[in-house]
């Protein structure tokens, strides 16, 4: 951003002080637009038109760099240029992008399009420019900086130069097309946008009826409730609408329920228990809100991902590795609990560590290990954990047999450094994948493989445990022929820690996708396990519809 204060004030004083003849000679519009705009930009405090607050921090540099000349009116013209109606049409349709049209002043703009009064025309000029700059930024990078919503978000949307973008937009012959090009050009965004239209159409048509409460529904059941279930499944295409409606829970219904469960992150057993019933009975409005939240997060994502990259969907409990657009790996993951949430971040995997040691974070040492030690003083020994006197390079081993653990507190644990040696008990398993970030999280193996059998996998302390660490290591090291499978196996069998720095860091993103559409056009919805959808919708001034918890209910 160029410095504004002194040059801006100087230009305004010149514009305001110039006599009419001199003003016309310098190209100032005869209707006084330049002077009127300069006065508005010089005003202290907020700029409010018809109850709408305009963004002076963007308007001032935009008009200052063009000498306060109007952009929507030509000299002597009473009506704005045709692009004004193009912009109005674009912002009126902002809801198709998951944005809120009212944020871009469509009512105030439309009310002034035919205005003859100079003051109203100046207001129209400023409303149009504010709408253009705000809409361009919102559709490109989102309405709110991620870090302002949560400290657990480390995503940096691509910065948009509003002044340059505004000038470029006004220079194009296709303003609507230009603005569409600012939206994320990803398959996921396009599919979510289409799903938004579909679910809004369902909402307009009355949505779907609820499945009545009652006992578990499964094959063989005859009940009027099965009729309601059939109708509900047919609305979203899980059951063919052409199938005759009958009160019997047959194999056709069973398959339809399993299909519904699979795309909602539930155990696909074809049986309607409390969890499945709760998911069936979430309203269309709740699903629309999920789509809106995910469209907004998609706008946060920088476009460049690299030909080879890794993505983790936290509420989807999946990791996918991509190689030139194709999915090379797809595996389950375990993520953080609701108390120790896995953050959203955009980083790189820089190294692979075989047979890693685990340095226990201070918080885990205080909150998890100290209570276990107070119950069982031999816990450290049985888990292969050694204790060092502090976190410095000169720390000395501590004789834990002499520590009276029942008498120590959190401050004592903060000073100690706990290190779990490589081996079958190590919490990181056999492989760790290093990611630079401020949260001290990373990807890693785990000795607790049985937890991958669960449908909802929120068991970690924030890090991501991967289902097939050896396959991920092979993917990351495939450009390093000096690390073939045989050598990796030999290092693992030797049991000694070995760090391999990648020849080229591989981008990795920890995403929070509660709604997405797959390659076949099927919409998927997973539970908002951390409440991030509601948090985001509130931050962008939308009243969230908070769905009931499903994860802890039996399917």
PDB file of C-alpha atoms in Angstrom, residues 58-284:
ATOM      1  CA  UNK A  58      -9.897   1.282   0.197  1.00  0.00           C
ATOM      2  CA  UNK A  59     -11.767   4.226  -1.320  1.00  0.00           C
ATOM      3  CA  UNK A  60      -9.194   6.848  -0.346  1.00  0.00           C
ATOM      4  CA  UNK A  61      -6.195   5.301  -2.148  1.00  0.00           C
ATOM      5  CA  UNK A  62      -8.397   4.306  -5.089  1.00  0.00           C
ATOM      6  CA  UNK A  63      -9.581   7.867  -5.726  1.00  0.00           C
ATOM      7  CA  UNK A  64      -6.359   9.579  -4.659  1.00  0.00           C
ATOM      8  CA  UNK A  65      -4.322   7.787  -7.318  1.00  0.00           C
ATOM      9  CA  UNK A  66      -6.751   8.998  -9.994  1.00  0.00           C
ATOM     10  CA  UNK A  67      -7.018  12.593  -8.780  1.00  0.00           C
ATOM     11  CA  UNK A  68     -10.525  12.025  -7.379  1.00  0.00           C
ATOM     12  CA  UNK A  69     -12.038  11.723 -10.853  1.00  0.00           C
ATOM     13  CA  UNK A  70     -15.234   9.651 -10.972  1.00  0.00           C
ATOM     14  CA  UNK A  71     -15.153   6.246 -12.630  1.00  0.00           C
ATOM     15  CA  UNK A  72     -18.857   5.560 -13.120  1.00  0.00           C
ATOM     16  CA  UNK A  73     -19.792   8.884 -14.748  1.00  0.00           C
ATOM     17  CA  UNK A  74     -18.312  10.610 -17.775  1.00  0.00           C
ATOM     18  CA  UNK A  75     -18.149  14.409 -17.952  1.00  0.00           C
ATOM     19  CA  UNK A  76     -21.555  15.946 -18.539  1.00  0.00           C
ATOM     20  CA  UNK A  77     -23.392  12.581 -18.496  1.00  0.00           C
ATOM     21  CA  UNK A  78     -26.443  12.229 -16.289  1.00  0.00           C
ATOM     22  CA  UNK A  79     -26.501   8.415 -16.242  1.00  0.00           C
ATOM     23  CA  UNK A  80     -23.678   6.156 -15.084  1.00  0.00           C
ATOM     24  CA  UNK A  81     -21.716   4.067 -17.570  1.00  0.00           C
ATOM     25  CA  UNK A  82     -23.245   0.667 -18.577  1.00  0.00           C
ATOM     26  CA  UNK A  83     -20.765  -1.160 -16.346  1.00  0.00           C
ATOM     27  CA  UNK A  84     -22.701   0.154 -13.338  1.00  0.00           C
ATOM     28  CA  UNK A  85     -25.673  -2.065 -14.168  1.00  0.00           C
ATOM     29  CA  UNK A  86     -23.316  -4.987 -14.820  1.00  0.00           C
ATOM     30  CA  UNK A  87     -21.891  -4.545 -11.333  1.00  0.00           C
ATOM     31  CA  UNK A  88     -25.357  -4.264  -9.834  1.00  0.00           C
ATOM     32  CA  UNK A  89     -26.335  -7.529 -11.517  1.00  0.00           C
ATOM     33  CA  UNK A  90     -23.212  -9.231 -10.185  1.00  0.00           C
ATOM     34  CA  UNK A  91     -23.744  -8.161  -6.568  1.00  0.00           C
ATOM     35  CA  UNK A  92     -27.450  -8.967  -6.705  1.00  0.00           C
ATOM     36  CA  UNK A  93     -26.418 -12.523  -7.620  1.00  0.00           C
ATOM     37  CA  UNK A  94     -23.738 -12.716  -4.908  1.00  0.00           C
ATOM     38  CA  UNK A  95     -25.774 -15.307  -3.019  1.00  0.00           C
ATOM     39  CA  UNK A  96     -24.950 -17.814  -5.778  1.00  0.00           C
ATOM     40  CA  UNK A  97     -21.321 -17.563  -4.599  1.00  0.00           C
ATOM     41  CA  UNK A  98     -22.285 -18.029  -0.975  1.00  0.00           C
ATOM     42  CA  UNK A  99     -21.908 -14.298  -0.305  1.00  0.00           C
ATOM     43  CA  UNK A 100     -24.525 -11.869   1.029  1.00  0.00           C
ATOM     44  CA  UNK A 101     -25.831  -9.403  -1.601  1.00  0.00           C
ATOM     45  CA  UNK A 102     -26.750  -6.811   1.041  1.00  0.00           C
ATOM     46  CA  UNK A 103     -23.034  -6.396   1.830  1.00  0.00           C
ATOM     47  CA  UNK A 104     -22.616  -4.647  -1.540  1.00  0.00           C
ATOM     48  CA  UNK A 105     -25.420  -2.040  -1.327  1.00  0.00           C
ATOM     49  CA  UNK A 106     -27.716  -3.258  -4.159  1.00  0.00           C
ATOM     50  CA  UNK A 107     -30.814  -1.489  -2.790  1.00  0.00           C
ATOM     51  CA  UNK A 108     -29.046   1.841  -2.257  1.00  0.00           C
ATOM     52  CA  UNK A 109     -27.390   1.596  -5.673  1.00  0.00           C
ATOM     53  CA  UNK A 110     -30.605   0.777  -7.523  1.00  0.00           C
ATOM     54  CA  UNK A 111     -32.408   3.643  -5.788  1.00  0.00           C
ATOM     55  CA  UNK A 112     -29.860   6.128  -7.182  1.00  0.00           C
ATOM     56  CA  UNK A 113     -29.401   4.858 -10.731  1.00  0.00           C
ATOM     57  CA  UNK A 114     -31.729   7.490 -12.203  1.00  0.00           C
ATOM     58  CA  UNK A 115     -30.993  10.250  -9.709  1.00  0.00           C
ATOM     59  CA  UNK A 116     -30.592  13.790 -11.067  1.00  0.00           C
ATOM     60  CA  UNK A 117     -29.454  15.466  -7.846  1.00  0.00           C
ATOM     61  CA  UNK A 118     -25.664  15.931  -7.783  1.00  0.00           C
ATOM     62  CA  UNK A 119     -25.375  14.693  -4.185  1.00  0.00           C
ATOM     63  CA  UNK A 120     -27.236  11.465  -4.995  1.00  0.00           C
ATOM     64  CA  UNK A 121     -25.048  10.869  -8.029  1.00  0.00           C
ATOM     65  CA  UNK A 122     -21.902  11.315  -5.940  1.00  0.00           C
ATOM     66  CA  UNK A 123     -23.344   8.828  -3.473  1.00  0.00           C
ATOM     67  CA  UNK A 124     -24.014   6.410  -6.338  1.00  0.00           C
ATOM     68  CA  UNK A 125     -20.420   6.816  -7.512  1.00  0.00           C
ATOM     69  CA  UNK A 126     -19.035   5.943  -4.095  1.00  0.00           C
ATOM     70  CA  UNK A 127     -21.500   3.111  -3.463  1.00  0.00           C
ATOM     71  CA  UNK A 128     -20.602   1.484  -6.787  1.00  0.00           C
ATOM     72  CA  UNK A 129     -16.861   1.730  -6.151  1.00  0.00           C
ATOM     73  CA  UNK A 130     -17.164   0.403  -2.611  1.00  0.00           C
ATOM     74  CA  UNK A 131     -19.324  -2.477  -3.876  1.00  0.00           C
ATOM     75  CA  UNK A 132     -16.784  -3.305  -6.578  1.00  0.00           C
ATOM     76  CA  UNK A 133     -13.732  -3.261  -4.298  1.00  0.00           C
ATOM     77  CA  UNK A 134     -15.441  -5.115  -1.449  1.00  0.00           C
ATOM     78  CA  UNK A 135     -17.016  -7.770  -3.662  1.00  0.00           C
ATOM     79  CA  UNK A 136     -13.739  -8.366  -5.507  1.00  0.00           C
ATOM     80  CA  UNK A 137     -11.870  -8.913  -2.240  1.00  0.00           C
ATOM     81  CA  UNK A 138     -14.608 -11.051  -0.682  1.00  0.00           C
ATOM     82  CA  UNK A 139     -14.975 -13.443  -3.611  1.00  0.00           C
ATOM     83  CA  UNK A 140     -11.226 -13.802  -4.009  1.00  0.00           C
ATOM     84  CA  UNK A 141      -9.910 -14.132  -0.453  1.00  0.00           C
ATOM     85  CA  UNK A 142     -12.940 -14.413   1.801  1.00  0.00           C
ATOM     86  CA  UNK A 143     -14.742 -11.922   3.994  1.00  0.00           C
ATOM     87  CA  UNK A 144     -12.664 -12.353   7.126  1.00  0.00           C
ATOM     88  CA  UNK A 145      -8.988 -13.075   7.656  1.00  0.00           C
ATOM     89  CA  UNK A 146      -8.706 -16.608   9.100  1.00  0.00           C
ATOM     90  CA  UNK A 147      -6.425 -15.505  11.939  1.00  0.00           C
ATOM     91  CA  UNK A 148      -9.084 -13.026  13.114  1.00  0.00           C
ATOM     92  CA  UNK A 149     -11.565 -15.868  13.524  1.00  0.00           C
ATOM     93  CA  UNK A 150      -9.311 -18.267  15.424  1.00  0.00           C
ATOM     94  CA  UNK A 151      -5.727 -18.502  16.589  1.00  0.00           C
ATOM     95  CA  UNK A 152      -5.837 -22.098  15.381  1.00  0.00           C
ATOM     96  CA  UNK A 153      -5.955 -21.013  11.725  1.00  0.00           C
ATOM     97  CA  UNK A 154      -2.667 -20.539   9.884  1.00  0.00           C
ATOM     98  CA  UNK A 155      -3.922 -19.987   6.345  1.00  0.00           C
ATOM     99  CA  UNK A 156      -2.860 -16.902   4.423  1.00  0.00           C
ATOM    100  CA  UNK A 157      -5.227 -16.134   1.541  1.00  0.00           C
ATOM    101  CA  UNK A 158      -3.666 -14.598  -1.554  1.00  0.00           C
ATOM    102  CA  UNK A 159      -3.536 -10.860  -0.957  1.00  0.00           C
ATOM    103  CA  UNK A 160      -5.625  -8.754  -3.310  1.00  0.00           C
ATOM    104  CA  UNK A 161      -4.544  -5.242  -4.272  1.00  0.00           C
ATOM    105  CA  UNK A 162      -7.958  -3.595  -4.225  1.00  0.00           C
ATOM    106  CA  UNK A 163      -6.864  -0.457  -6.059  1.00  0.00           C
ATOM    107  CA  UNK A 164      -5.173  -2.322  -8.899  1.00  0.00           C
ATOM    108  CA  UNK A 165      -8.013  -4.850  -9.095  1.00  0.00           C
ATOM    109  CA  UNK A 166     -10.615  -2.089  -9.230  1.00  0.00           C
ATOM    110  CA  UNK A 167      -8.793  -0.371 -12.067  1.00  0.00           C
ATOM    111  CA  UNK A 168      -8.404  -3.661 -13.945  1.00  0.00           C
ATOM    112  CA  UNK A 169     -12.091  -4.470 -13.477  1.00  0.00           C
ATOM    113  CA  UNK A 170     -13.176  -1.101 -14.878  1.00  0.00           C
ATOM    114  CA  UNK A 171     -10.830  -1.462 -17.838  1.00  0.00           C
ATOM    115  CA  UNK A 172     -12.352  -4.744 -18.978  1.00  0.00           C
ATOM    116  CA  UNK A 173     -15.219  -5.055 -21.432  1.00  0.00           C
ATOM    117  CA  UNK A 174     -16.728  -7.923 -19.417  1.00  0.00           C
ATOM    118  CA  UNK A 175     -17.019  -6.832 -15.816  1.00  0.00           C
ATOM    119  CA  UNK A 176     -19.152  -9.818 -14.751  1.00  0.00           C
ATOM    120  CA  UNK A 177     -16.682 -12.235 -16.312  1.00  0.00           C
ATOM    121  CA  UNK A 178     -13.782 -10.459 -14.634  1.00  0.00           C
ATOM    122  CA  UNK A 179     -15.409 -10.796 -11.214  1.00  0.00           C
ATOM    123  CA  UNK A 180     -16.200 -14.479 -11.774  1.00  0.00           C
ATOM    124  CA  UNK A 181     -12.522 -14.997 -12.562  1.00  0.00           C
ATOM    125  CA  UNK A 182     -11.601 -13.722  -9.099  1.00  0.00           C
ATOM    126  CA  UNK A 183     -13.417 -16.627  -7.428  1.00  0.00           C
ATOM    127  CA  UNK A 184     -11.420 -19.800  -6.691  1.00  0.00           C
ATOM    128  CA  UNK A 185     -10.956 -21.710  -9.931  1.00  0.00           C
ATOM    129  CA  UNK A 186     -10.984 -25.119  -8.270  1.00  0.00           C
ATOM    130  CA  UNK A 187     -13.194 -28.147  -8.867  1.00  0.00           C
ATOM    131  CA  UNK A 188     -14.212 -28.178  -5.228  1.00  0.00           C
ATOM    132  CA  UNK A 189     -15.422 -24.572  -5.319  1.00  0.00           C
ATOM    133  CA  UNK A 190     -17.368 -25.082  -8.544  1.00  0.00           C
ATOM    134  CA  UNK A 191     -19.021 -28.228  -7.207  1.00  0.00           C
ATOM    135  CA  UNK A 192     -19.907 -26.646  -3.871  1.00  0.00           C
ATOM    136  CA  UNK A 193     -21.380 -23.673  -5.713  1.00  0.00           C
ATOM    137  CA  UNK A 194     -23.590 -26.053  -7.704  1.00  0.00           C
ATOM    138  CA  UNK A 195     -24.560 -27.953  -4.553  1.00  0.00           C
ATOM    139  CA  UNK A 196     -25.526 -24.660  -2.913  1.00  0.00           C
ATOM    140  CA  UNK A 197     -27.999 -23.982  -5.713  1.00  0.00           C
ATOM    141  CA  UNK A 198     -29.396 -27.512  -5.469  1.00  0.00           C
ATOM    142  CA  UNK A 199     -29.910 -27.428  -1.703  1.00  0.00           C
ATOM    143  CA  UNK A 200     -31.406 -23.940  -1.822  1.00  0.00           C
ATOM    144  CA  UNK A 201     -33.857 -25.244  -4.422  1.00  0.00           C
ATOM    145  CA  UNK A 202     -34.726 -28.094  -2.030  1.00  0.00           C
ATOM    146  CA  UNK A 203     -35.199 -25.561   0.741  1.00  0.00           C
ATOM    147  CA  UNK A 204     -37.481 -23.435  -1.451  1.00  0.00           C
ATOM    148  CA  UNK A 205     -39.501 -26.542  -2.322  1.00  0.00           C
ATOM    149  CA  UNK A 206     -40.124 -27.276   1.346  1.00  0.00           C
ATOM    150  CA  UNK A 207     -37.106 -29.435   2.211  1.00  0.00           C
ATOM    151  CA  UNK A 208     -37.775 -32.890   3.550  1.00  0.00           C
ATOM    152  CA  UNK A 209     -39.941 -34.435   6.223  1.00  0.00           C
ATOM    153  CA  UNK A 210     -38.324 -35.814   9.365  1.00  0.00           C
ATOM    154  CA  UNK A 211     -38.054 -39.481  10.225  1.00  0.00           C
ATOM    155  CA  UNK A 212     -40.074 -40.042  13.435  1.00  0.00           C
ATOM    156  CA  UNK A 213     -38.366 -41.064  16.657  1.00  0.00           C
ATOM    157  CA  UNK A 214     -38.523 -44.687  17.626  1.00  0.00           C
ATOM    158  CA  UNK A 215     -36.481 -47.864  17.964  1.00  0.00           C
ATOM    159  CA  UNK A 216     -33.690 -48.880  15.630  1.00  0.00           C
ATOM    160  CA  UNK A 217     -34.839 -49.409  12.038  1.00  0.00           C
ATOM    161  CA  UNK A 218     -33.358 -52.353  10.143  1.00  0.00           C
ATOM    162  CA  UNK A 219     -34.175 -54.940   7.441  1.00  0.00           C
ATOM    163  CA  UNK A 220     -37.415 -56.810   8.052  1.00  0.00           C
ATOM    164  CA  UNK A 221     -39.147 -53.957   9.868  1.00  0.00           C
ATOM    165  CA  UNK A 222     -42.732 -53.120   8.845  1.00  0.00           C
ATOM    166  CA  UNK A 223     -43.840 -49.700  10.047  1.00  0.00           C
ATOM    167  CA  UNK A 224     -45.340 -46.404   8.827  1.00  0.00           C
ATOM    168  CA  UNK A 225     -41.990 -44.890   9.842  1.00  0.00           C
ATOM    169  CA  UNK A 226     -40.381 -46.758   6.922  1.00  0.00           C
ATOM    170  CA  UNK A 227     -42.621 -44.797   4.542  1.00  0.00           C
ATOM    171  CA  UNK A 228     -41.264 -41.544   6.014  1.00  0.00           C
ATOM    172  CA  UNK A 229     -37.727 -42.920   5.724  1.00  0.00           C
ATOM    173  CA  UNK A 230     -38.238 -43.822   2.073  1.00  0.00           C
ATOM    174  CA  UNK A 231     -39.574 -40.353   1.271  1.00  0.00           C
ATOM    175  CA  UNK A 232     -36.661 -38.702   3.096  1.00  0.00           C
ATOM    176  CA  UNK A 233     -34.036 -40.753   1.249  1.00  0.00           C
ATOM    177  CA  UNK A 234     -35.707 -40.094  -2.108  1.00  0.00           C
ATOM    178  CA  UNK A 235     -35.493 -36.296  -1.718  1.00  0.00           C
ATOM    179  CA  UNK A 236     -31.678 -36.363  -1.676  1.00  0.00           C
ATOM    180  CA  UNK A 237     -31.334 -39.132  -4.253  1.00  0.00           C
ATOM    181  CA  UNK A 238     -30.119 -41.817  -1.872  1.00  0.00           C
ATOM    182  CA  UNK A 239     -33.186 -43.825  -2.882  1.00  0.00           C
ATOM    183  CA  UNK A 240     -34.561 -43.821  -6.420  1.00  0.00           C
ATOM    184  CA  UNK A 241     -37.765 -41.717  -6.300  1.00  0.00           C
ATOM    185  CA  UNK A 242     -39.352 -44.122  -8.784  1.00  0.00           C
ATOM    186  CA  UNK A 243     -39.223 -46.998  -6.285  1.00  0.00           C
ATOM    187  CA  UNK A 244     -42.758 -47.657  -4.956  1.00  0.00           C
ATOM    188  CA  UNK A 245     -43.359 -46.383  -1.425  1.00  0.00           C
ATOM    189  CA  UNK A 246     -44.072 -49.267   0.974  1.00  0.00           C
ATOM    190  CA  UNK A 247     -43.926 -49.659   4.775  1.00  0.00           C
ATOM    191  CA  UNK A 248     -41.313 -52.447   4.597  1.00  0.00           C
ATOM    192  CA  UNK A 249     -37.580 -52.082   5.293  1.00  0.00           C
ATOM    193  CA  UNK A 250     -36.228 -54.242   2.467  1.00  0.00           C
ATOM    194  CA  UNK A 251     -32.790 -54.599   0.861  1.00  0.00           C
ATOM    195  CA  UNK A 252     -33.445 -51.571  -1.367  1.00  0.00           C
ATOM    196  CA  UNK A 253     -33.960 -49.367   1.680  1.00  0.00           C
ATOM    197  CA  UNK A 254     -30.971 -50.954   3.413  1.00  0.00           C
ATOM    198  CA  UNK A 255     -28.688 -50.045   0.491  1.00  0.00           C
ATOM    199  CA  UNK A 256     -30.117 -46.518   0.340  1.00  0.00           C
ATOM    200  CA  UNK A 257     -29.479 -46.017   4.063  1.00  0.00           C
ATOM    201  CA  UNK A 258     -25.905 -47.327   3.685  1.00  0.00           C
ATOM    202  CA  UNK A 259     -25.392 -44.882   0.808  1.00  0.00           C
ATOM    203  CA  UNK A 260     -26.658 -42.016   2.969  1.00  0.00           C
ATOM    204  CA  UNK A 261     -24.453 -43.103   5.870  1.00  0.00           C
ATOM    205  CA  UNK A 262     -21.324 -43.320   3.703  1.00  0.00           C
ATOM    206  CA  UNK A 263     -21.670 -39.749   2.472  1.00  0.00           C
ATOM    207  CA  UNK A 264     -22.371 -38.446   5.966  1.00  0.00           C
ATOM    208  CA  UNK A 265     -19.364 -39.986   7.699  1.00  0.00           C
ATOM    209  CA  UNK A 266     -21.368 -42.662   9.512  1.00  0.00           C
ATOM    210  CA  UNK A 267     -20.814 -46.395   9.742  1.00  0.00           C
ATOM    211  CA  UNK A 268     -22.445 -47.704   6.552  1.00  0.00           C
ATOM    212  CA  UNK A 269     -24.259 -50.678   8.111  1.00  0.00           C
ATOM    213  CA  UNK A 270     -27.663 -49.952   6.578  1.00  0.00           C
ATOM    214  CA  UNK A 271     -29.315 -49.647   9.989  1.00  0.00           C
ATOM    215  CA  UNK A 272     -31.006 -46.478  11.256  1.00  0.00           C
ATOM    216  CA  UNK A 273     -29.906 -45.866  14.832  1.00  0.00           C
ATOM    217  CA  UNK A 274     -29.905 -42.563  16.772  1.00  0.00           C
ATOM    218  CA  UNK A 275     -26.871 -41.149  14.928  1.00  0.00           C
ATOM    219  CA  UNK A 276     -28.217 -41.884  11.456  1.00  0.00           C
ATOM    220  CA  UNK A 277     -31.680 -40.623  12.410  1.00  0.00           C
ATOM    221  CA  UNK A 278     -30.174 -37.339  13.682  1.00  0.00           C
ATOM    222  CA  UNK A 279     -28.275 -36.889  10.401  1.00  0.00           C
ATOM    223  CA  UNK A 280     -31.421 -37.662   8.375  1.00  0.00           C
ATOM    224  CA  UNK A 281     -33.359 -35.070  10.345  1.00  0.00           C
ATOM    225  CA  UNK A 282     -30.923 -32.195   9.955  1.00  0.00           C
ATOM    226  CA  UNK A 283     -32.780 -29.502   8.034  1.00  0.00           C
ATOM    227  CA  UNK A 284     -31.970 -28.234   4.566  1.00  0.00           C
TER     228      UNK A 284
END
